[in-house]
Short mmCIF file of C-alpha atoms in Angstrom, two decimals:
data_model
loop_
_atom_site.label_atom_id
_atom_site.label_comp_id
_atom_site.label_asym_id
_atom_site.label_seq_id
_atom_site.Cartn_x
_atom_site.Cartn_y
_atom_site.Cartn_z
CA UNK N 94 -153.91 -111.46 -35.28
CA UNK N 95 -154.09 -108.47 -33.06
CA UNK N 96 -151.26 -109.82 -31.01
CA UNK N 97 -149.04 -110.43 -34.02
CA UNK N 98 -149.62 -106.68 -35.31
CA UNK N 99 -148.61 -105.53 -31.83
CA UNK N 100 -145.37 -107.47 -31.74
CA UNK N 101 -144.49 -106.07 -35.29
CA UNK N 102 -145.06 -102.52 -33.97
CA UNK N 103 -142.70 -103.07 -31.00
CA UNK N 104 -139.99 -104.47 -33.36
CA UNK N 105 -140.23 -101.45 -35.62
CA UNK N 106 -140.03 -99.07 -32.78
CA UNK N 107 -137.02 -101.00 -31.46
CA UNK N 108 -135.31 -100.99 -34.83
CA UNK N 109 -135.87 -97.13 -35.10
CA UNK N 110 -134.56 -96.57 -31.67
CA UNK N 111 -131.41 -98.62 -32.26
CA UNK N 112 -130.98 -96.80 -35.60
CA UNK N 113 -131.26 -93.49 -33.85
CA UNK N 114 -128.83 -94.47 -31.34
CA UNK N 115 -126.26 -95.78 -33.96
CA UNK N 116 -126.73 -92.47 -35.83
CA UNK N 117 -126.21 -90.43 -32.63
CA UNK N 118 -123.01 -92.42 -31.83
CA UNK N 119 -121.74 -91.95 -35.39
CA UNK N 120 -122.48 -88.13 -35.16
CA UNK N 121 -120.68 -87.88 -31.80
CA UNK N 122 -117.65 -89.87 -33.35
CA UNK N 123 -117.38 -87.60 -36.15
CA UNK N 124 -117.56 -84.64 -33.88
CA UNK N 125 -114.85 -85.96 -31.72
CA UNK N 126 -112.79 -86.77 -34.75
CA UNK N 127 -113.24 -83.21 -36.01
CA UNK N 128 -112.24 -81.91 -32.48
CA UNK N 129 -109.11 -84.00 -32.00
CA UNK N 130 -108.04 -86.04 -34.88
CA UNK N 131 -108.35 -83.76 -37.88
CA UNK N 132 -106.13 -80.91 -36.44
CA UNK N 133 -103.56 -83.56 -35.71
CA UNK N 134 -103.55 -84.93 -39.06
CA UNK N 135 -103.51 -81.37 -40.51
CA UNK N 136 -100.47 -80.62 -38.55
CA UNK N 137 -98.54 -83.49 -40.14
CA UNK N 138 -99.19 -82.06 -43.44
CA UNK N 139 -98.87 -78.19 -42.64
CA UNK N 140 -95.29 -78.28 -41.08
CA UNK N 141 -93.64 -77.31 -37.89
CA UNK N 142 -94.70 -74.14 -35.77
CA UNK N 143 -93.30 -70.90 -37.12
CA UNK N 144 -93.61 -67.10 -36.25
CA UNK N 145 -94.91 -65.01 -39.18
CA UNK N 146 -92.04 -62.48 -38.48
CA UNK N 147 -90.57 -60.12 -39.05
CA UNK N 148 -89.99 -60.03 -35.35
CA UNK N 149 -89.75 -57.41 -32.50
CA UNK N 150 -87.12 -56.08 -29.97
CA UNK N 151 -83.42 -57.03 -30.27
CA UNK N 152 -81.30 -60.05 -28.95
CA UNK N 153 -77.60 -60.95 -29.39
CA UNK N 154 -77.34 -64.62 -30.22
CA UNK N 155 -73.86 -66.39 -29.88
CA UNK N 156 -73.00 -69.08 -32.38
CA UNK N 157 -70.24 -71.04 -30.86
CA UNK N 158 -67.30 -72.52 -32.78
CA UNK N 159 -68.25 -76.00 -33.54
CA UNK N 160 -72.03 -75.58 -33.33
CA UNK N 161 -74.04 -77.47 -35.92
CA UNK N 162 -77.36 -76.45 -37.37
CA UNK N 163 -79.28 -78.19 -34.58
CA UNK N 164 -77.21 -76.58 -31.81
CA UNK N 165 -77.95 -73.03 -33.35
CA UNK N 166 -81.70 -73.88 -33.78
CA UNK N 167 -81.80 -74.85 -30.06
CA UNK N 168 -80.15 -71.66 -29.19
CA UNK N 169 -82.59 -69.53 -31.25
CA UNK N 170 -85.56 -71.39 -29.89
CA UNK N 171 -84.37 -70.85 -26.28
CA UNK N 172 -84.04 -67.15 -26.86
CA UNK N 173 -87.47 -66.86 -28.61
CA UNK N 174 -86.01 -65.89 -31.86
CA UNK N 175 -87.94 -68.83 -33.56
CA UNK N 176 -91.13 -70.62 -32.74
CA UNK N 177 -89.56 -74.11 -33.16
CA UNK N 178 -86.28 -75.59 -33.99
CA UNK N 179 -87.88 -77.78 -36.55
CA UNK N 180 -88.89 -74.92 -38.80
CA UNK N 181 -85.26 -73.71 -38.76
CA UNK N 182 -83.55 -77.02 -39.33
CA UNK N 183 -85.79 -77.92 -42.15
CA UNK N 184 -84.48 -74.87 -44.04
CA UNK N 185 -80.99 -75.95 -43.58
CA UNK N 186 -81.57 -79.46 -44.55
CA UNK N 187 -83.35 -78.16 -47.81
CA UNK N 188 -80.36 -75.98 -48.70
CA UNK N 189 -76.95 -77.45 -47.70
CA UNK N 190 -75.24 -74.44 -49.22
CA UNK N 191 -76.18 -72.38 -46.17
CA UNK N 192 -73.13 -72.01 -44.00
CA UNK N 193 -73.39 -70.56 -40.43
CA UNK N 194 -70.22 -68.75 -38.99
CA UNK N 195 -69.31 -68.56 -35.41
CA UNK N 196 -69.84 -65.13 -33.66
CA UNK N 197 -72.37 -62.89 -32.16
CA UNK N 198 -75.21 -61.70 -34.24
CA UNK N 199 -77.87 -59.06 -33.46
CA UNK N 200 -81.30 -60.49 -34.25
CA UNK N 201 -85.09 -59.99 -33.25
CA UNK N 202 -87.25 -62.12 -31.27
CA UNK N 203 -90.18 -63.98 -32.77
CA UNK N 204 -88.77 -63.87 -36.28
CA UNK N 205 -89.73 -66.47 -38.88
CA UNK N 206 -87.40 -69.27 -39.46
CA UNK N 207 -86.51 -68.09 -42.79
CA UNK N 208 -85.86 -64.49 -41.50
CA UNK N 209 -83.64 -65.99 -38.84
CA UNK N 210 -81.50 -67.78 -41.45
CA UNK N 211 -81.27 -64.78 -43.63
CA UNK N 212 -80.15 -62.65 -40.72
CA UNK N 213 -77.48 -65.00 -39.63
CA UNK N 214 -75.78 -65.19 -43.10
CA UNK N 215 -75.81 -61.42 -43.47
CA UNK N 216 -72.53 -59.96 -42.36
CA UNK N 217 -74.24 -56.70 -41.51
CA UNK N 218 -75.93 -58.41 -38.42
CA UNK N 219 -72.58 -59.73 -37.10
CA UNK N 220 -71.54 -57.94 -33.77
CA UNK N 221 -67.73 -57.18 -34.12
CA UNK N 222 -65.50 -55.23 -31.92
CA UNK N 223 -62.80 -53.38 -33.89
CA UNK N 224 -59.52 -51.99 -32.66
CA UNK N 225 -56.30 -50.69 -34.26
CA UNK N 226 -53.01 -50.74 -32.31
CA UNK N 227 -50.29 -48.43 -33.83
CA UNK N 228 -46.69 -49.48 -34.23
CA UNK N 229 -44.49 -48.51 -31.26
CA UNK N 230 -47.21 -48.51 -28.71
CA UNK N 231 -46.03 -49.75 -25.22
CA UNK N 232 -48.15 -52.13 -23.09
CA UNK N 233 -49.95 -49.38 -21.22
CA UNK N 234 -50.79 -47.62 -24.39
CA UNK N 235 -52.03 -50.94 -25.85
CA UNK N 236 -54.31 -51.73 -22.83
CA UNK N 237 -55.66 -48.21 -22.88
CA UNK N 238 -56.62 -48.50 -26.58
CA UNK N 239 -58.19 -51.93 -25.98
CA UNK N 240 -60.31 -50.63 -23.19
CA UNK N 241 -61.49 -47.67 -25.20
CA UNK N 242 -62.43 -49.63 -28.41
CA UNK N 243 -63.62 -53.02 -27.15
CA UNK N 244 -64.71 -52.16 -23.66
CA UNK N 245 -62.64 -54.56 -21.54
CA UNK N 246 -61.02 -52.82 -18.40
CA UNK N 247 -57.34 -52.34 -18.36
CA UNK N 248 -57.23 -54.20 -15.01
CA UNK N 249 -58.25 -57.28 -16.74
CA UNK N 250 -55.47 -57.19 -19.25
CA UNK N 251 -53.01 -56.51 -16.51
CA UNK N 252 -54.23 -59.58 -14.58
CA UNK N 253 -54.22 -61.73 -17.72
CA UNK N 254 -50.57 -60.55 -18.56
CA UNK N 255 -49.46 -61.53 -14.97
CA UNK N 256 -49.40 -65.13 -15.99
CA UNK N 257 -47.00 -65.39 -19.13
CA UNK N 258 -47.29 -69.30 -19.26
CA UNK N 259 -50.58 -69.07 -20.90
CA UNK N 260 -49.06 -67.26 -23.95
CA UNK N 261 -46.24 -69.77 -24.67
CA UNK N 262 -43.58 -67.12 -24.87
CA UNK N 263 -39.90 -67.94 -25.18
CA UNK N 264 -38.22 -68.46 -21.76
CA UNK N 265 -36.23 -65.49 -21.91
CA UNK N 266 -39.28 -63.10 -22.41
CA UNK N 267 -39.89 -61.04 -19.33
CA UNK N 268 -43.32 -59.52 -20.14
CA UNK N 269 -45.79 -59.17 -23.10
CA UNK N 270 -43.88 -55.91 -24.15
CA UNK N 271 -43.25 -56.23 -27.78
CA UNK N 272 -45.35 -59.33 -28.31
CA UNK N 273 -48.61 -57.55 -28.92
CA UNK N 274 -48.31 -57.06 -32.70
CA UNK N 275 -49.48 -53.64 -34.05
CA UNK N 276 -52.38 -54.22 -36.33
CA UNK N 277 -56.08 -53.90 -36.71
CA UNK N 278 -58.17 -56.66 -35.10
CA UNK N 279 -61.81 -57.75 -34.98
CA UNK N 280 -63.17 -59.55 -32.00
CA UNK N 281 -66.64 -60.90 -31.28
CA UNK N 282 -68.72 -59.60 -28.47
CA UNK N 283 -68.13 -61.40 -25.19
CA UNK N 284 -64.37 -61.86 -25.97
CA UNK N 285 -62.11 -62.12 -22.79
CA UNK N 286 -58.84 -60.25 -22.04
CA UNK N 287 -57.04 -63.69 -22.40
CA UNK N 288 -58.55 -64.11 -25.68
CA UNK N 289 -57.49 -60.68 -27.04
CA UNK N 290 -53.92 -60.90 -25.67
CA UNK N 291 -53.57 -64.49 -27.12
CA UNK N 292 -54.79 -63.42 -30.62
CA UNK N 293 -52.24 -60.44 -30.58
CA UNK N 294 -49.22 -62.62 -29.40
CA UNK N 295 -50.24 -65.32 -32.04
CA UNK N 296 -50.14 -62.57 -34.68
CA UNK N 297 -46.71 -61.50 -33.58
CA UNK N 298 -45.60 -65.02 -33.50
CA UNK N 299 -46.74 -65.46 -37.24
CA UNK N 300 -44.75 -62.25 -38.10
CA UNK N 301 -41.65 -63.61 -36.63
CA UNK N 302 -41.97 -67.09 -38.06
CA UNK N 303 -42.78 -65.61 -41.50
CA UNK N 304 -39.59 -63.61 -41.22
CA UNK N 305 -37.65 -66.83 -40.68
CA UNK N 306 -36.83 -66.01 -36.88
CA UNK N 307 -36.06 -69.08 -34.77
CA UNK N 308 -37.86 -69.17 -31.48
CA UNK N 309 -34.58 -68.95 -29.54
CA UNK N 310 -33.95 -65.65 -31.25
CA UNK N 311 -37.39 -64.14 -31.14
CA UNK N 312 -37.07 -62.04 -27.92
CA UNK N 313 -33.66 -60.58 -29.15
CA UNK N 314 -35.00 -59.59 -32.52
CA UNK N 315 -38.15 -58.00 -30.90
CA UNK N 316 -35.90 -55.96 -28.46
CA UNK N 317 -33.74 -54.61 -31.49
CA UNK N 318 -36.91 -54.02 -33.72
CA UNK N 319 -38.52 -52.03 -30.87
CA UNK N 320 -35.55 -49.84 -30.53
CA UNK N 321 -35.60 -49.27 -34.36
CA UNK N 322 -39.41 -48.61 -34.32
CA UNK N 323 -38.95 -45.94 -31.49
CA UNK N 324 -35.73 -44.25 -32.64
CA UNK N 325 -36.18 -44.19 -36.43
CA UNK N 326 -38.26 -41.06 -37.66
CA UNK N 327 -38.63 -42.21 -41.36
CA UNK N 328 -39.40 -45.68 -42.91
CA UNK N 329 -36.26 -45.24 -45.09
CA UNK N 330 -34.08 -44.91 -41.90
CA UNK N 331 -35.14 -48.07 -40.23
CA UNK N 332 -32.38 -50.14 -41.74
CA UNK N 333 -29.62 -47.42 -41.04
CA UNK N 334 -30.81 -47.14 -37.37
CA UNK N 335 -30.71 -50.90 -36.97
CA UNK N 336 -27.04 -50.78 -38.53
CA UNK N 337 -25.99 -48.29 -36.02
CA UNK N 338 -27.09 -50.30 -33.14
CA UNK N 339 -25.66 -53.51 -34.62
CA UNK N 340 -22.33 -51.90 -35.37
CA UNK N 341 -22.08 -50.60 -31.72
CA UNK N 342 -22.86 -54.07 -30.41
CA UNK N 343 -20.31 -55.65 -32.56
CA UNK N 344 -17.57 -53.36 -31.09
CA UNK N 345 -18.82 -53.46 -27.56
CA UNK N 346 -19.91 -49.81 -27.72
CA UNK N 347 -22.86 -48.66 -25.60
CA UNK N 348 -26.07 -48.18 -27.54
CA UNK N 349 -26.73 -44.74 -25.71
CA UNK N 350 -30.43 -44.79 -26.57
CA UNK N 351 -32.38 -42.14 -24.62
CA UNK N 352 -35.57 -44.07 -25.70
CA UNK N 353 -34.48 -47.04 -23.57
CA UNK N 354 -33.46 -44.93 -20.59
CA UNK N 355 -36.81 -43.16 -20.62
CA UNK N 356 -38.71 -46.41 -20.90
CA UNK N 357 -36.90 -47.71 -17.90
CA UNK N 358 -37.86 -44.57 -15.90
CA UNK N 359 -41.51 -45.12 -16.74
CA UNK N 360 -41.54 -42.12 -19.05
CA UNK N 361 -43.23 -43.73 -21.98
CA UNK N 362 -44.42 -40.86 -23.99
CA UNK N 363 -41.08 -38.88 -24.66
CA UNK N 364 -37.33 -39.69 -24.93
CA UNK N 365 -36.19 -36.80 -22.73
CA UNK N 366 -33.69 -37.90 -20.05
CA UNK N 367 -31.52 -36.23 -17.70
CA UNK N 368 -27.59 -36.70 -16.89
CA UNK N 369 -28.68 -38.36 -13.70
CA UNK N 370 -30.96 -40.92 -15.45
CA UNK N 371 -28.48 -41.57 -18.06
CA UNK N 372 -25.83 -42.34 -15.22
CA UNK N 373 -28.22 -44.77 -13.39
CA UNK N 374 -27.00 -48.29 -14.02
CA UNK N 375 -29.72 -49.82 -11.79
CA UNK N 376 -32.13 -49.16 -14.75
CA UNK N 377 -31.86 -52.39 -16.73
CA UNK N 378 -33.11 -50.57 -19.81
CA UNK N 379 -30.31 -47.90 -19.50
CA UNK N 380 -28.13 -48.44 -22.57
CA UNK N 381 -25.70 -45.64 -21.63
CA UNK N 382 -24.56 -47.12 -18.31
CA UNK N 383 -25.21 -50.81 -19.25
CA UNK N 384 -23.66 -52.73 -22.26
CA UNK N 385 -25.62 -54.49 -24.89
CA UNK N 386 -29.33 -54.48 -25.53
CA UNK N 387 -31.78 -53.63 -22.88
CA UNK N 388 -33.48 -56.39 -20.82
CA UNK N 389 -36.62 -56.41 -23.03
CA UNK N 390 -38.58 -54.64 -25.84
CA UNK N 391 -39.57 -51.02 -25.39
CA UNK N 392 -42.79 -51.15 -27.49
CA UNK N 393 -44.45 -53.11 -30.27
CA UNK N 394 -42.51 -53.39 -33.56
CA UNK N 395 -44.19 -53.89 -36.84
CA UNK N 396 -43.09 -55.83 -39.86
CA UNK N 397 -40.82 -53.18 -41.15
CA UNK N 398 -38.89 -52.74 -37.86
CA UNK N 399 -38.52 -56.48 -37.66
CA UNK N 400 -37.21 -56.79 -41.04
CA UNK N 401 -34.77 -53.89 -40.42
CA UNK N 402 -33.56 -55.71 -37.24
CA UNK N 403 -32.93 -58.88 -39.18
CA UNK N 404 -31.32 -57.25 -42.22
CA UNK N 405 -29.83 -53.85 -41.46
CA UNK N 406 -28.77 -51.65 -44.28
CA UNK N 407 -25.04 -52.10 -45.01
CA UNK N 408 -22.80 -49.26 -43.63
CA UNK N 409 -20.17 -48.32 -40.94
CA UNK N 410 -22.26 -45.78 -39.22
CA UNK N 411 -21.81 -45.58 -35.52
CA UNK N 412 -23.88 -42.34 -34.82
CA UNK N 413 -27.14 -40.81 -35.93
CA UNK N 414 -28.76 -37.45 -35.16
CA UNK N 415 -32.03 -35.84 -36.21
CA UNK N 416 -31.26 -32.54 -37.80
CA UNK N 417 -34.71 -31.47 -38.59
CA UNK N 418 -37.35 -32.55 -35.98
CA UNK N 419 -40.22 -31.39 -38.26
CA UNK N 420 -39.30 -33.63 -41.21
CA UNK N 421 -37.45 -36.33 -39.32
CA UNK N 422 -34.33 -35.72 -41.41
CA UNK N 423 -31.47 -37.71 -39.86
CA UNK N 424 -27.75 -37.60 -40.44
CA UNK N 425 -25.73 -40.85 -40.00
CA UNK N 426 -21.99 -40.81 -39.30
CA UNK N 427 -19.03 -43.21 -38.99
CA UNK N 428 -16.99 -41.07 -36.70
CA UNK N 429 -17.52 -38.84 -33.75
CA UNK N 430 -16.08 -35.77 -35.63
CA UNK N 431 -18.63 -36.38 -38.38
CA UNK N 432 -21.38 -36.77 -35.94
CA UNK N 433 -20.55 -33.51 -34.23
CA UNK N 434 -20.77 -31.81 -37.70
CA UNK N 435 -24.20 -33.20 -38.04
CA UNK N 436 -25.18 -32.07 -34.44
CA UNK N 437 -23.98 -28.48 -35.33
CA UNK N 438 -25.98 -28.64 -38.46
CA UNK N 439 -29.10 -29.38 -36.48
CA UNK N 440 -27.89 -27.20 -33.75
CA UNK N 441 -29.17 -23.96 -35.67
CA UNK N 442 -32.57 -25.43 -35.74
CA UNK N 443 -32.39 -26.28 -32.09
CA UNK N 444 -31.18 -22.83 -31.36
CA UNK N 445 -34.06 -21.31 -33.17
CA UNK N 446 -36.49 -23.50 -31.26
CA UNK N 447 -34.75 -22.60 -27.94
CA UNK N 448 -35.14 -18.95 -28.75
CA UNK N 449 -38.80 -19.34 -29.39
CA UNK N 450 -39.27 -21.23 -26.19
CA UNK N 451 -37.09 -18.70 -24.25
CA UNK N 452 -39.29 -15.88 -25.48
CA UNK N 453 -42.40 -17.58 -24.49
CA UNK N 454 -40.97 -18.52 -21.01
CA UNK N 455 -39.76 -15.06 -20.59
CA UNK N 456 -43.20 -13.52 -21.16
CA UNK N 457 -44.62 -16.13 -18.66
CA UNK N 458 -41.97 -15.19 -16.19
CA UNK N 459 -42.36 -11.45 -16.47
CA UNK N 460 -46.08 -11.84 -16.32
CA UNK N 461 -45.83 -13.82 -13.18
CA UNK N 462 -43.51 -11.31 -11.52
CA UNK N 463 -45.85 -8.48 -12.66
CA UNK N 464 -48.87 -10.14 -11.05
CA UNK N 465 -46.75 -10.63 -7.89
CA UNK N 466 -46.35 -6.90 -7.77
CA UNK N 467 -42.64 -6.59 -9.01
CA UNK N 468 -41.78 -3.18 -10.18
CA UNK N 469 -40.84 -2.28 -13.69
CA UNK N 470 -37.11 -2.01 -13.00
CA UNK N 471 -37.02 -5.43 -11.69
CA UNK N 472 -38.99 -6.70 -14.71
CA UNK N 473 -36.26 -5.32 -16.84
CA UNK N 474 -33.58 -6.89 -14.84
CA UNK N 475 -35.30 -10.40 -15.18
CA UNK N 476 -35.60 -9.75 -18.80
CA UNK N 477 -31.81 -9.33 -19.29
CA UNK N 478 -31.22 -12.29 -17.03
CA UNK N 479 -33.16 -14.57 -19.33
CA UNK N 480 -31.31 -13.23 -22.41
CA UNK N 481 -27.85 -13.80 -20.69
CA UNK N 482 -28.61 -17.28 -19.38
CA UNK N 483 -30.02 -18.34 -22.69
CA UNK N 484 -27.07 -17.15 -24.59
CA UNK N 485 -24.71 -18.85 -22.31
CA UNK N 486 -26.56 -22.16 -22.67
CA UNK N 487 -26.37 -21.76 -26.54
CA UNK N 488 -22.77 -21.13 -26.44
CA UNK N 489 -21.83 -23.88 -23.80
CA UNK N 490 -24.21 -26.62 -24.92
CA UNK N 491 -24.96 -25.79 -28.42
CA UNK N 492 -28.16 -27.63 -27.74
CA UNK N 493 -26.46 -30.95 -28.39
CA UNK N 494 -28.47 -34.24 -28.01
CA UNK N 495 -31.09 -33.01 -30.57
CA UNK N 496 -33.75 -30.54 -29.62
CA UNK N 497 -35.09 -32.87 -26.84
CA UNK N 498 -32.88 -31.38 -24.21
CA UNK N 499 -33.60 -27.81 -25.21
CA UNK N 500 -36.92 -27.67 -23.29
CA UNK N 501 -35.47 -29.06 -20.13
CA UNK N 502 -32.75 -26.50 -20.14
CA UNK N 503 -34.91 -23.62 -20.72
CA UNK N 504 -37.47 -24.99 -18.36
CA UNK N 505 -34.85 -24.97 -15.58
CA UNK N 506 -34.14 -21.35 -16.25
CA UNK N 507 -37.98 -20.56 -16.07
CA UNK N 508 -38.26 -22.48 -12.82
CA UNK N 509 -35.30 -20.47 -11.36
CA UNK N 510 -36.72 -17.12 -12.42
CA UNK N 511 -40.24 -17.96 -11.21
CA UNK N 512 -38.84 -19.14 -7.82
CA UNK N 513 -39.95 -22.67 -8.04
CA UNK N 514 -38.47 -24.88 -5.47
CA UNK N 515 -35.79 -27.57 -6.68
CA UNK N 516 -38.01 -30.76 -6.16
CA UNK N 517 -40.86 -29.41 -8.31
CA UNK N 518 -38.90 -27.80 -11.22
CA UNK N 519 -39.23 -30.60 -13.69
CA UNK N 520 -43.03 -31.37 -13.11
CA UNK N 521 -44.12 -27.71 -13.07
CA UNK N 522 -42.06 -26.21 -15.92
CA UNK N 523 -40.33 -28.78 -18.14
CA UNK N 524 -43.71 -29.98 -19.69
CA UNK N 525 -44.54 -26.35 -20.40
CA UNK N 526 -41.19 -25.76 -22.14
CA UNK N 527 -41.06 -28.97 -24.21
CA UNK N 528 -40.57 -28.22 -27.86
CA UNK N 529 -43.15 -29.70 -30.19
#
């Protein structure tokens, strides 16, 4: 009896011990599940990792042409704009109307996925480089403007322009001159010199094609249009200037454009030329000494100049002269006699300009002599010399060839009076004496 009770007590103790062990295992299991399993289950229902936003700092993100939503998400994640690619792509999948455009965008790091999406579709965040190239600009002027506004060094444009094959120009094109269409452009940050030049060439090609210019005629049209762009002072005169040049070509008459001569000498900012420069047939842009059009364009023509070159105004003119430099008023003539009447009409204005220049130069000359210790009697003599030489030039030349040669003539007088050496006259004085 006592033995049986002892066995029963042992069994009860054993059952309690086993029950306690089982309870302990269950509790430990629950703890492990709480520590490892529940967060994983929760993650599956709480969504991908995401930053709370709005973000910090600044980063420029490039969306490449051809990128899909997953590509953009990967780029954003790599640059720590978003916490996970999934958070970003989930938004795109949920709203197919969201369209991401190629370009550079200014964002922040550690943005929420929704914040990143909103920023990418906001045009205000797109980083664009904007530049305006005026009509008539030459290549050096274009490169200078591009460097100033979009930050690419001129040397890179010069290097890119050295290989014309990459721009698919006509075979007779000798440079990019005339092919960089004057307009306003926007480029994405990171654009290269080749990209910029290619865009501008394509824009010029579009202008020519829309005007109906065949590829074989494109270079010739650009040459003529560039002359019109440079020589015509007023929009209404574009067609008439084109007609003068075309009429001269039709009768094998030299174009005699100072603008082309100046371009060939490297003087790209003014059209002043000397008799020696106009006689230099080695200058392939010299339309005084060489027949026909110059070898290439002398600037970037716009749509109006291209249209004028294609359809000149009807007329028999062979000459034109600007009679009012301030307003741009120009007289067109059919004969040399008529032209000389126009020159004479503009000569009075030229004479007045010349007088003003002479007075200014005279004052400078006398002041220079005074500072050099010249006595009063010598100053009076110099004063009279200026007056005599100026009157002589006015009577002999009538300030023909518009007002542009006036400054050179008066500048030469000033150089002589001031005692400058012959080789340095033009560079020291002519610029000072040029009329505005």
